[in-house]
Amino acid sequence: QVQLVESGGGLVQPGGSLRLSCAASGSVFSIYTMRWYRQAPGKERELVARISSSGITIYGDSAKGRFAISRDSAKNTVYLQMNSLKPEDTAVYYCNAGLRERLGFSVQPYWGQGTQVTVSA
């Protein structure tokens, strides 16, 4: 079955940058929209950014002007470039992909396990 694996999280100082990646593997037939969510302690999950199969992007308010989502369809990978990081960006970041498996009949959502991003001096 399909697996999404995030990487690139870690500890960074305020104002710093990180680049997250999420790679899909397994019996993937086609990937459509991919998204990054985050969830901070005690808060609900929040949409950070999304990118369609054609490359159209949408950002949450907290990400506008600082983050950039991109994808490499050949690698089944989505990225999140995070710049000018703030302490309030601290959260677990989750990758989400709408995709169809090779033996599947419909597009279904899949989630990664999450990667921790901590912004602190």
CSV table of C-alpha atoms in Angstrom, one decimal:
chain,number,residue,atom,x,y,z
A,1,GLN,CA,0.0,0.0,0.0
A,2,VAL,CA,1.0,3.7,-0.2
A,3,GLN,CA,3.2,5.3,2.4
A,4,LEU,CA,3.9,9.0,2.9
A,5,VAL,CA,7.1,9.8,4.7
A,6,GLU,CA,8.0,13.4,5.9
A,7,SER,CA,11.5,14.5,6.6
A,8,GLY,CA,13.4,17.7,7.1
A,9,GLY,CA,12.1,18.8,10.5
A,10,GLY,CA,14.2,19.9,13.4
A,11,LEU,CA,15.2,22.7,15.7
A,12,VAL,CA,15.8,26.1,14.1
A,13,GLN,CA,16.3,29.6,15.5
A,14,PRO,CA,13.8,32.3,14.9
A,15,GLY,CA,14.3,33.8,11.4
A,16,GLY,CA,15.8,30.6,10.1
A,17,SER,CA,14.7,28.3,7.4
A,18,LEU,CA,13.8,24.7,6.9
A,19,ARG,CA,12.8,22.6,4.0
A,20,LEU,CA,10.4,19.8,4.6
A,21,SER,CA,9.9,17.0,2.1
A,22,CYS,CA,7.2,14.3,1.8
A,23,ALA,CA,7.7,11.3,-0.5
A,24,ALA,CA,5.0,8.9,-1.5
A,25,SER,CA,6.0,5.3,-2.1
A,26,GLY,CA,4.3,2.1,-2.9
A,27,SER,CA,1.5,1.3,-5.4
A,28,VAL,CA,0.8,4.8,-6.5
A,29,PHE,CA,-1.1,5.3,-9.7
A,30,SER,CA,-1.6,9.0,-9.7
A,31,ILE,CA,-1.2,11.8,-7.1
A,32,TYR,CA,-3.5,14.8,-7.3
A,33,THR,CA,-3.6,17.6,-4.7
A,34,MET,CA,-0.9,17.5,-2.0
A,35,ARG,CA,-1.1,19.5,1.2
A,36,TRP,CA,0.9,20.4,4.3
A,37,TYR,CA,-0.9,20.7,7.6
A,38,ARG,CA,0.5,21.4,11.0
A,39,GLN,CA,-0.7,20.9,14.5
A,40,ALA,CA,0.8,22.7,17.5
A,41,PRO,CA,0.3,21.5,21.1
A,42,GLY,CA,-3.2,22.2,22.3
A,43,LYS,CA,-4.3,23.5,18.9
A,44,GLU,CA,-6.3,22.0,16.1
A,45,ARG,CA,-4.8,20.9,12.8
A,46,GLU,CA,-4.2,23.8,10.5
A,47,LEU,CA,-3.8,23.9,6.7
A,48,VAL,CA,-0.5,25.4,5.8
A,49,ALA,CA,-0.4,25.0,2.0
A,50,ARG,CA,-1.7,23.0,-0.8
A,51,ILE,CA,-0.6,22.4,-4.4
A,52,SER,CA,-2.7,20.9,-7.2
A,53,SER,CA,-1.5,18.4,-9.8
A,54,SER,CA,-1.0,21.3,-12.2
A,55,GLY,CA,1.0,23.3,-9.7
A,56,ILE,CA,-1.6,25.8,-8.5
A,57,THR,CA,-0.8,26.8,-4.9
A,58,ILE,CA,-2.9,28.0,-2.0
A,59,TYR,CA,-1.5,29.1,1.3
A,60,GLY,CA,-2.9,29.5,4.8
A,61,ASP,CA,-2.7,33.0,6.2
A,62,SER,CA,0.2,32.1,8.5
A,63,ALA,CA,2.3,30.9,5.6
A,64,LYS,CA,1.7,33.7,3.1
A,65,GLY,CA,4.9,35.4,2.2
A,66,ARG,CA,7.1,33.1,4.2
A,67,PHE,CA,6.5,29.5,3.0
A,68,ALA,CA,6.5,28.0,-0.5
A,69,ILE,CA,5.1,24.6,-1.5
A,70,SER,CA,6.3,22.8,-4.5
A,71,ARG,CA,6.3,19.3,-6.0
A,72,ASP,CA,8.3,16.9,-8.1
A,73,SER,CA,5.7,14.7,-9.7
A,74,ALA,CA,8.4,12.3,-11.1
A,75,LYS,CA,9.6,11.7,-7.6
A,76,ASN,CA,6.1,11.7,-6.0
A,77,THR,CA,7.4,14.3,-3.6
A,78,VAL,CA,6.1,17.5,-2.2
A,79,TYR,CA,8.2,20.1,-0.4
A,80,LEU,CA,7.6,22.9,1.9
A,81,GLN,CA,10.2,25.7,2.1
A,82,MET,CA,9.8,27.6,5.3
A,83,ASN,CA,11.6,30.9,5.7
A,84,SER,CA,11.5,33.6,8.4
A,85,LEU,CA,10.4,31.0,10.9
A,86,LYS,CA,8.7,32.2,14.1
A,87,PRO,CA,8.3,30.4,17.4
A,88,GLU,CA,4.6,30.1,16.6
A,89,ASP,CA,5.5,27.9,13.7
A,90,THR,CA,6.5,25.2,16.1
A,91,ALA,CA,4.3,22.2,15.4
A,92,VAL,CA,4.2,18.8,13.9
A,93,TYR,CA,3.9,19.1,10.2
A,94,TYR,CA,1.9,16.5,8.3
A,95,CYS,CA,1.9,15.7,4.6
A,96,ASN,CA,-1.4,14.8,2.9
A,97,ALA,CA,-2.0,13.6,-0.6
A,98,GLY,CA,-5.1,12.8,-2.6
A,99,LEU,CA,-4.1,9.9,-4.7
A,100,ARG,CA,-5.2,6.8,-6.5
A,101,GLU,CA,-3.5,3.5,-5.9
A,102,ARG,CA,-2.7,1.2,-8.8
A,103,LEU,CA,-5.4,-1.2,-7.9
A,104,GLY,CA,-7.8,1.4,-6.5
A,105,PHE,CA,-11.0,2.7,-8.0
A,106,SER,CA,-11.0,6.2,-6.5
A,107,VAL,CA,-8.9,9.0,-5.2
A,108,GLN,CA,-8.4,8.7,-1.4
A,109,PRO,CA,-6.5,10.8,1.1
A,110,TYR,CA,-3.3,9.6,2.7
A,111,TRP,CA,-1.3,11.0,5.5
A,112,GLY,CA,2.3,10.9,6.6
A,113,GLN,CA,3.4,10.3,10.2
A,114,GLY,CA,4.5,13.9,10.7
A,115,THR,CA,7.8,15.7,11.3
A,116,GLN,CA,8.5,18.0,14.3
A,117,VAL,CA,9.5,21.6,13.7
A,118,THR,CA,10.7,23.6,16.6
A,119,VAL,CA,11.5,27.2,16.4
A,120,SER,CA,13.3,28.5,19.4
A,121,ALA,CA,16.3,30.7,20.4
